[in-house]
CSV table of C-alpha atoms and ligand atoms in Angstrom, one decimal:
chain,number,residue,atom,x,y,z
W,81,UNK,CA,0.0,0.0,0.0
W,82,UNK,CA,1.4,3.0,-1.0
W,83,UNK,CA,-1.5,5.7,-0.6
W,84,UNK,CA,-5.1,5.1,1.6
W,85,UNK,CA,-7.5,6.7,-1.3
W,86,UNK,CA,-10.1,4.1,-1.4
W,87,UNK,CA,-11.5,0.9,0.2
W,88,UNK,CA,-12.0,-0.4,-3.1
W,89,UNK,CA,-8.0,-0.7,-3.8
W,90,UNK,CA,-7.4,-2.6,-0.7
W,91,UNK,CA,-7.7,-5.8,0.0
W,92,UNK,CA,-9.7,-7.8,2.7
W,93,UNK,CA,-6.6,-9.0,4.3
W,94,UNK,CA,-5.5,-5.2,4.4
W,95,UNK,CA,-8.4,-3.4,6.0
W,96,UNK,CA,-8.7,-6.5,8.5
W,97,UNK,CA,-4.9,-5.5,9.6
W,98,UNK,CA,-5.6,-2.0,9.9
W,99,UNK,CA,-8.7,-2.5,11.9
W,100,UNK,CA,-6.6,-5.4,14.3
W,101,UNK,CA,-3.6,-2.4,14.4
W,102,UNK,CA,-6.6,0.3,15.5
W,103,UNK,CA,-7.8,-2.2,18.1
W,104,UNK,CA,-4.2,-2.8,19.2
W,105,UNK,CA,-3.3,1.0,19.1
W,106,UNK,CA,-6.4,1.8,21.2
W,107,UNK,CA,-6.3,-0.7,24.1
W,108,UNK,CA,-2.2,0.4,24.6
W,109,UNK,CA,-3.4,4.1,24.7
W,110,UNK,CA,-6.2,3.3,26.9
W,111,UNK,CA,-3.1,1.4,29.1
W,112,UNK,CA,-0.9,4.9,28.7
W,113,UNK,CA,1.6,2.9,26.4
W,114,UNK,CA,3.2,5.2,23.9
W,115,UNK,CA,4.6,4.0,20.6
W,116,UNK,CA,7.0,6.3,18.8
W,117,UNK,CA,6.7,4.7,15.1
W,118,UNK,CA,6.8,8.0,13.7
W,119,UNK,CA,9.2,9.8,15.0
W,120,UNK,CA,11.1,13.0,13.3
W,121,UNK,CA,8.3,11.8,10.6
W,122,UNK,CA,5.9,15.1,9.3
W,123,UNK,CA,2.5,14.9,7.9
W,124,UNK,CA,1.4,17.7,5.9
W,125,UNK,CA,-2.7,18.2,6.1
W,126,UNK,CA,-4.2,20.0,2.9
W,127,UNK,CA,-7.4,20.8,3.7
W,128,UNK,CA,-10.1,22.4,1.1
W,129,UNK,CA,-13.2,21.9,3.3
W,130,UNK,CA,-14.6,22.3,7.0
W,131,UNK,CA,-13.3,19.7,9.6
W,132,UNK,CA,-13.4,19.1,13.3
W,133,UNK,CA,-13.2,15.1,13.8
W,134,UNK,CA,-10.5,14.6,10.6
W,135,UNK,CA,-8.0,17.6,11.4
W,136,UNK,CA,-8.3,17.2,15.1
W,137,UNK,CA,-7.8,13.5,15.0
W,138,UNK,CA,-5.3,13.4,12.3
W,139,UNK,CA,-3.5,15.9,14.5
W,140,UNK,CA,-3.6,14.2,17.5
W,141,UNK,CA,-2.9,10.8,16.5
W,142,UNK,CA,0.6,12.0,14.6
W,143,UNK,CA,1.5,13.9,17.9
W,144,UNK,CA,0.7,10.5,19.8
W,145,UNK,CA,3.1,8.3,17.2
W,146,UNK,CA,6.2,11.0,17.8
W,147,UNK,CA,5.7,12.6,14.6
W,148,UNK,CA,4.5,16.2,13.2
W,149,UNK,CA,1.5,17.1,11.7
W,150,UNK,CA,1.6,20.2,9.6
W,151,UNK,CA,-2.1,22.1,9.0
W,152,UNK,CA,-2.2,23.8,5.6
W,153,UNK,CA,-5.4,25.1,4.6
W,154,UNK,CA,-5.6,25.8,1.0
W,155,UNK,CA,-6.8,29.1,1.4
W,156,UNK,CA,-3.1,29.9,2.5
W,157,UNK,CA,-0.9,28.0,0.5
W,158,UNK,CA,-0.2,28.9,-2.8
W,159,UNK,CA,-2.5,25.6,-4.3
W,160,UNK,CA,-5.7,28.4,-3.2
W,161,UNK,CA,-4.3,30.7,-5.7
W,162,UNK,CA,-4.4,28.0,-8.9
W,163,UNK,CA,-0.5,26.9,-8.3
W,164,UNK,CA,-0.2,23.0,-10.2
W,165,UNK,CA,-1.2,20.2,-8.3
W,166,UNK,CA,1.8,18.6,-10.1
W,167,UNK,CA,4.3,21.2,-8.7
W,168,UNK,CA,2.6,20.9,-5.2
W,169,UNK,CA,3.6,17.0,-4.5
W,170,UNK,CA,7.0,17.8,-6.3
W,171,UNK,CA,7.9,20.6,-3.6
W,172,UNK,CA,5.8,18.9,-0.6
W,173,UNK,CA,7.7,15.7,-1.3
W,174,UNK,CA,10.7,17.4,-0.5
W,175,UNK,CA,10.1,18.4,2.7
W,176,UNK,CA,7.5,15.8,4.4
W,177,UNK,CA,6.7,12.4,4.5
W,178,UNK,CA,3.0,12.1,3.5
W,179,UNK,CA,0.2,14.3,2.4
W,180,UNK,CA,-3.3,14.0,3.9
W,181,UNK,CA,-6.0,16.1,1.7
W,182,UNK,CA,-9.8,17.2,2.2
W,183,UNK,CA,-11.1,18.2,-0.9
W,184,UNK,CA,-13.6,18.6,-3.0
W,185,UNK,CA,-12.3,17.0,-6.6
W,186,UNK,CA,-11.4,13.3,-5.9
W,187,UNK,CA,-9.6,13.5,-9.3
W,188,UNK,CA,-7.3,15.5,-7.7
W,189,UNK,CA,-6.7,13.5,-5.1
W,190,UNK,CA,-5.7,10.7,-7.6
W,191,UNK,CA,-3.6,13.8,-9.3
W,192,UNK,CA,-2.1,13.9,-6.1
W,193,UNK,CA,-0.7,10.9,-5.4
W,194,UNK,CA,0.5,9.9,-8.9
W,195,UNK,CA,3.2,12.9,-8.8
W,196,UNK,CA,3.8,12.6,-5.1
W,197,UNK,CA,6.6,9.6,-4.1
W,198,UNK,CA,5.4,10.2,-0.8
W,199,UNK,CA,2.0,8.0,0.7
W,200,UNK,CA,-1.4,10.4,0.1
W,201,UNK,CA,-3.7,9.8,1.8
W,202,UNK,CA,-7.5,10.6,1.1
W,203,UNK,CA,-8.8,12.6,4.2
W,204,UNK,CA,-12.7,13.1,2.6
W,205,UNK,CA,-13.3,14.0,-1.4
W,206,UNK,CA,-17.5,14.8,-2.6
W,207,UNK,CA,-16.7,10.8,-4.0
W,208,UNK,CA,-14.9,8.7,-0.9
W,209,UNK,CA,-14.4,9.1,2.7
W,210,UNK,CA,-12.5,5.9,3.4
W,211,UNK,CA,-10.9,7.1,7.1
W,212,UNK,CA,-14.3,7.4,8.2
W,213,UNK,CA,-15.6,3.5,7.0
W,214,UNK,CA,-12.4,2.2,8.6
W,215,UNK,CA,-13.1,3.8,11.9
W,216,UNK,CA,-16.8,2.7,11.3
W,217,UNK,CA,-16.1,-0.3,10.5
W,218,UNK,CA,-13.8,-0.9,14.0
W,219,UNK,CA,-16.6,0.2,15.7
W,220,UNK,CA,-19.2,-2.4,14.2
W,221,UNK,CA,-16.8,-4.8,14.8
W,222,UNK,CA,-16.0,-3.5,18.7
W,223,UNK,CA,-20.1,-3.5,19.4
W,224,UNK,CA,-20.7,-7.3,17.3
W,225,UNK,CA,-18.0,-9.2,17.6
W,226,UNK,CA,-17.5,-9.5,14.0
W,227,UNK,CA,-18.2,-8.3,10.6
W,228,UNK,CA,-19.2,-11.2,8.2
W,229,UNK,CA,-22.9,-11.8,7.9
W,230,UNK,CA,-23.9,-8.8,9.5
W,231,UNK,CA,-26.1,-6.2,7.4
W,232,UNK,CA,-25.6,-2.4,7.0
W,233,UNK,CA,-28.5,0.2,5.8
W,234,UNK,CA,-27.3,3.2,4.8
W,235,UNK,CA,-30.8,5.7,4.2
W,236,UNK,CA,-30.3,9.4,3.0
W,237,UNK,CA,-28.1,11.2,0.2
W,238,UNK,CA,-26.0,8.7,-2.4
W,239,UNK,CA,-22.7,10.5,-1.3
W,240,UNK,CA,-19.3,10.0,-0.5
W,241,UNK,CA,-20.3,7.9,2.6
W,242,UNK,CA,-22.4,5.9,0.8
W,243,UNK,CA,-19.9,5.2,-1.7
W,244,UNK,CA,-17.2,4.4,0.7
W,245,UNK,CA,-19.7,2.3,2.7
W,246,UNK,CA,-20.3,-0.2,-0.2
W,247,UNK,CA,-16.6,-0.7,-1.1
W,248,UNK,CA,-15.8,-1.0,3.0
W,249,UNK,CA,-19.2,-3.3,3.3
W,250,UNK,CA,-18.6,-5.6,0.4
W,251,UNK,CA,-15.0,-6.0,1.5
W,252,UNK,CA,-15.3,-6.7,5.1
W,253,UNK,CA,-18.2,-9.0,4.0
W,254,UNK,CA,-21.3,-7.3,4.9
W,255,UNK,CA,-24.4,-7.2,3.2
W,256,UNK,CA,-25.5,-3.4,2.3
W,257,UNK,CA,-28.4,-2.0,1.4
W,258,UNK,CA,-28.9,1.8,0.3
W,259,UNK,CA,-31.9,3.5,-0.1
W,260,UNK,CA,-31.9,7.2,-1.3
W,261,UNK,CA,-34.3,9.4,-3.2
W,262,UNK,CA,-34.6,8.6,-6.8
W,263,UNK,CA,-32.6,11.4,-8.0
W,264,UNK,CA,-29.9,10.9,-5.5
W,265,UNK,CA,-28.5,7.6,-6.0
W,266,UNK,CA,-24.9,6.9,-5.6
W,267,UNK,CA,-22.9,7.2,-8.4
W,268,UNK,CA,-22.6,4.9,-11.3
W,269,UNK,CA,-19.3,4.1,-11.3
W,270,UNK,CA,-19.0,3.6,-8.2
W,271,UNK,CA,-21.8,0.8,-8.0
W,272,UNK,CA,-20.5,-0.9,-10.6
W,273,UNK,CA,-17.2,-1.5,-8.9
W,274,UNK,CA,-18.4,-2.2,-5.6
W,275,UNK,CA,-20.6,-4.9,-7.2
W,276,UNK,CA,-17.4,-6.8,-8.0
W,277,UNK,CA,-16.2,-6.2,-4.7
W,278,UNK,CA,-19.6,-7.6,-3.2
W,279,UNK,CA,-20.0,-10.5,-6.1
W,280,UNK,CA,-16.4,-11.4,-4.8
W,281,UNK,CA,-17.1,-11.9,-1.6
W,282,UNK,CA,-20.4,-13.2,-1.7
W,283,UNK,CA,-22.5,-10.9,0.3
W,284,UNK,CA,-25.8,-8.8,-1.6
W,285,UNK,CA,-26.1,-5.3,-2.1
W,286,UNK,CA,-29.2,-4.0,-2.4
W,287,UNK,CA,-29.8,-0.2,-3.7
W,288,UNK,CA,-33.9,1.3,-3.6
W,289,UNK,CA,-35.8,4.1,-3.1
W,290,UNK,CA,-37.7,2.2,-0.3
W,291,UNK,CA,-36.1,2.8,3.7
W,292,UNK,CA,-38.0,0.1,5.2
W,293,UNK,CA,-36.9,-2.5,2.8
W,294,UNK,CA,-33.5,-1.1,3.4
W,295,UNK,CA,-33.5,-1.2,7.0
W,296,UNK,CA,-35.8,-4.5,7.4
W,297,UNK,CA,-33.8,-7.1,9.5
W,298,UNK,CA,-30.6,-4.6,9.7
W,299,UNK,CA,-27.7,-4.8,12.2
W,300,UNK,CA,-26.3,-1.4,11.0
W,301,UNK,CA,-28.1,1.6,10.5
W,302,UNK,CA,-26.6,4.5,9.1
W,303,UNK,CA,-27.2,7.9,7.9
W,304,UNK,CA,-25.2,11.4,6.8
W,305,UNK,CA,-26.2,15.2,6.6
W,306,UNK,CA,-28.6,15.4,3.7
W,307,UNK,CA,-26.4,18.4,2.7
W,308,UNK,CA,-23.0,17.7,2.1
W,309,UNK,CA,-20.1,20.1,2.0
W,310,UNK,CA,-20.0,22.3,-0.7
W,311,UNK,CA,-24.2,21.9,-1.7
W,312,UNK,CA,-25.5,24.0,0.9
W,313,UNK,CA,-27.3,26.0,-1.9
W,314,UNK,CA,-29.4,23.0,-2.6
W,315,UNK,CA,-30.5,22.8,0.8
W,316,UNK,CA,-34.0,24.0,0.7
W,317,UNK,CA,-34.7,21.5,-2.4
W,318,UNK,CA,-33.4,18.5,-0.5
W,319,UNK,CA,-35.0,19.0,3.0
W,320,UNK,CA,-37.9,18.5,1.2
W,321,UNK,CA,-37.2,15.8,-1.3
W,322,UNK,CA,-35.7,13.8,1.8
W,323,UNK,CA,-37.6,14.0,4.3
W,324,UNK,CA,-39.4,10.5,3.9
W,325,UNK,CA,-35.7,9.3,4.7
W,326,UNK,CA,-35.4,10.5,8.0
W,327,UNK,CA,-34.2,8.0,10.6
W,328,UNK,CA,-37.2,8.0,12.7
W,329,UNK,CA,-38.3,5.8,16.0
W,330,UNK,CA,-40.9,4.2,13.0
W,331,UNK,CA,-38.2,3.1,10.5
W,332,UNK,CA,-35.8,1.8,13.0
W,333,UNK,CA,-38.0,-0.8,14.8
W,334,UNK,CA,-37.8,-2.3,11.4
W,335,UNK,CA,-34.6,-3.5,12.1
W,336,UNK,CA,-33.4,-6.0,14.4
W,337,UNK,CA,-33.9,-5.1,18.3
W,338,UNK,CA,-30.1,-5.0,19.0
W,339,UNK,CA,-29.6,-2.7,16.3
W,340,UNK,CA,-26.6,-0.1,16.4
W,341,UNK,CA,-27.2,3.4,14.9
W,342,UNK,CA,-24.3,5.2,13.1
W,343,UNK,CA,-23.5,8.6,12.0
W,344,UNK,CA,-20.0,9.9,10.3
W,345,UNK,CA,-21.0,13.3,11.8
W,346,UNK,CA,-21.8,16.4,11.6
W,347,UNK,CA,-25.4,15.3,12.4
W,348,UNK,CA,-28.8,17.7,12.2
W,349,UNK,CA,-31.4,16.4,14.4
W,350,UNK,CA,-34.5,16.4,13.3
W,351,UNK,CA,-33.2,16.6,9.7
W,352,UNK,CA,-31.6,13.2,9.1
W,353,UNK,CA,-32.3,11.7,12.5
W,354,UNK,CA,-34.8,12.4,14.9
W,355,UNK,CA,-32.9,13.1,18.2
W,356,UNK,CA,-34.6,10.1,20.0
W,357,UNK,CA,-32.4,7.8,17.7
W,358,UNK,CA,-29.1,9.7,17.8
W,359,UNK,CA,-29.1,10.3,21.0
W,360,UNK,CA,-31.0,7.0,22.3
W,361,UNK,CA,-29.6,3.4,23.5
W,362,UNK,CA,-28.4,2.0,20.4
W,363,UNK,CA,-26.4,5.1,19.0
W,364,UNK,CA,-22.6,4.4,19.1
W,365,UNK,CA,-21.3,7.9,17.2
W,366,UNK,CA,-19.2,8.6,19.8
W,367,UNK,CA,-17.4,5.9,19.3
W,368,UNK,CA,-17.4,6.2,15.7
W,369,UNK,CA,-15.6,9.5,16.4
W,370,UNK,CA,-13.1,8.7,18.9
W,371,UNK,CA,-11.6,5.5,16.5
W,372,UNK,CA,-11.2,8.2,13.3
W,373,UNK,CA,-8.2,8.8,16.1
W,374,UNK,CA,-7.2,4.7,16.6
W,375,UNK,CA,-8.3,4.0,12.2
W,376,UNK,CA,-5.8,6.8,11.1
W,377,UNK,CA,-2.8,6.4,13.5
W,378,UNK,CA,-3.1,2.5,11.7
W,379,UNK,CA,-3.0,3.6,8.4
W,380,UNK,CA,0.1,6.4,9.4
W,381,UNK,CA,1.7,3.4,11.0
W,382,UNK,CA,1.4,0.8,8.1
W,383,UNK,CA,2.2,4.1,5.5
W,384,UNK,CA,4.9,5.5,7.5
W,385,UNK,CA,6.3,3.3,10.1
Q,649,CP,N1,-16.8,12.8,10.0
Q,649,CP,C1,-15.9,13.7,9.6
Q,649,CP,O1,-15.1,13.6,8.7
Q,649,CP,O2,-16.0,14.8,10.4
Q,649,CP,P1,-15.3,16.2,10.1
Q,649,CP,O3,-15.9,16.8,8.9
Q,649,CP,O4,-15.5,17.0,11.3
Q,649,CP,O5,-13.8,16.0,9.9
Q,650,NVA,N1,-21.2,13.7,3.3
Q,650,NVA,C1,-20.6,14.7,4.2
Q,650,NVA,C2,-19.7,14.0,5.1
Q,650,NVA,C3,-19.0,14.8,6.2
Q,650,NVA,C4,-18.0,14.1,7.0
Q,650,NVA,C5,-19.9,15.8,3.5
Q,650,NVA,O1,-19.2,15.5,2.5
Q,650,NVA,O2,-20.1,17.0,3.8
């Protein structure tokens, strides 16, 4: 592995390391054993977009591995003011030891690391956000036991979680089903190469319009914002057009009783959830959150170390 852009490019034996390194990594922090893998090691942070959970824990877990993590927002370096992408990774590459980049083009992400000799790794793009289904996927794996045979339901926009979700689904052997408004289905591309993934493994993906057939029988429930980061002027259009997919009290007593609800955050209540289910008994985002921290100082460690 020479860059973390996409579930879809690693293999099942890969995530399932990271995700035993994320457990290993948390229970020593947890014990107050420090590991210096990356030490005198930098990681510079491009970021394009809005973060709390992916700069903060990005931050904190290079600090906690002995190394230095380097903020650059792209309103400040020179990238913000149409220098190459090409002539970025050449003079980056000079100085640190792997990118992390937020952004909105996942194209250029790609760009990226193709001229950078240097690991890139994919921090959020409007296509993928695979940090956040690694961490998720710890987490299912911390509250069940296991991954196989279990089944995710992803309800809401056909967006870069969902996308990421059905590459990290069908390759941690999952079943997935996604149901979004007809205009907002997840991208074609995308579908087409997670259904090798899941024909590979065996496990069914379902995609509809429909969020009880979705969440019907369901170990996993999952939603996002309806309005992702750079589409806030469509807002007013998709509050409406989405409102039938709101994760409500109704919906999620269509999936199994020991259900676990999931959210990559920043939530809305009583947009996309209704506070009763984020904030009841089977919401575990909390948790999702804090293992962005454990997920990403495993995939520095196996880049870097
Ligand atoms: N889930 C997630 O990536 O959160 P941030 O946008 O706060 O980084
Ligand atoms: N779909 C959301 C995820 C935020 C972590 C967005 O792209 O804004």
């Amino acid at each position: 592995m020479k860059d973390f852009i996409s579930l879809h490019d690693c293999t099942k034996e890969e995530i399932s390391d990271l995700i035993k390194l994320a457990i290993k990594l948390k229970d020593e922090n947890k014990k107050g054993i420090t590991h210096h893998l990356l030490k005198g090691k930098t990681l510079g942070m491009i970021f394009s977009k809005s973060s709390t959970r992916t700069r903060v824990s990005f931050e904190v877990g290079m600090v906690q591995l002995g190394g230095y993590p380097l903020f650059l927002s792209s309103s400040d370096i020179q990238l913000g003011r149409g220098e190459t992408i090409y002539d970025t990774a050449k003079v980056l590459e000079r100085y640190i030891d792997a990118i992390m980049i937020r952004t909105y083009s996942h194209e250029d992400v790609l760009e990226l690391a193709r001229h950078a000799d240097i690991p890139v790794i994919n921090a959020l793009t409007d296509l993928l956000h695979p940090c956040q289904v690694l961490a998720d996927l710890q987490t299912i794996y911390e509250h069940k036991g296991r991954l196989e045979g279990l089944k995710l339901a992803y309800i809401g926009d056909g967006n870069n979680m969902a996308h990421s979700l059905m590459y990290g689904c069908a390759k941690a052997g999952l079943d997935c089903a996604i149901a979004t408004p007809k205009d907002y289905a997840p991208n074609e591309e995308v579908c087409r190469m997670a259904a090798e993934d899941f024909k590979a493994a065996g496990t069914t993906r379902t995609l509809t319009n429909d969020p009880e057939e979705a969440v019907s029988g369901a170990d996993v429930i999952y939603t996002d914002t309806w309005v992702s980061m750079g589409m806030e002027k469509e807002k007013a259009e998709r509050v409406k057009v989405f409102q039938p997919y709101q994760v409500s009290e109704e919906l999620a007593a269509k999936a199994k009783e020991d259900y676990i609800f999931m959210h990559c955050l920043p939530a809305y209540r009583g947009f996309e959830v209704e506070p009763e289910i984020i904030d009841g008994a089977h919401s575990v985002i909390f948790d999702e959150a804090e293992n962005r921290l454990h997920a990403q100082k495993a995939v520095l460690a196996t880049l870097l170390a």
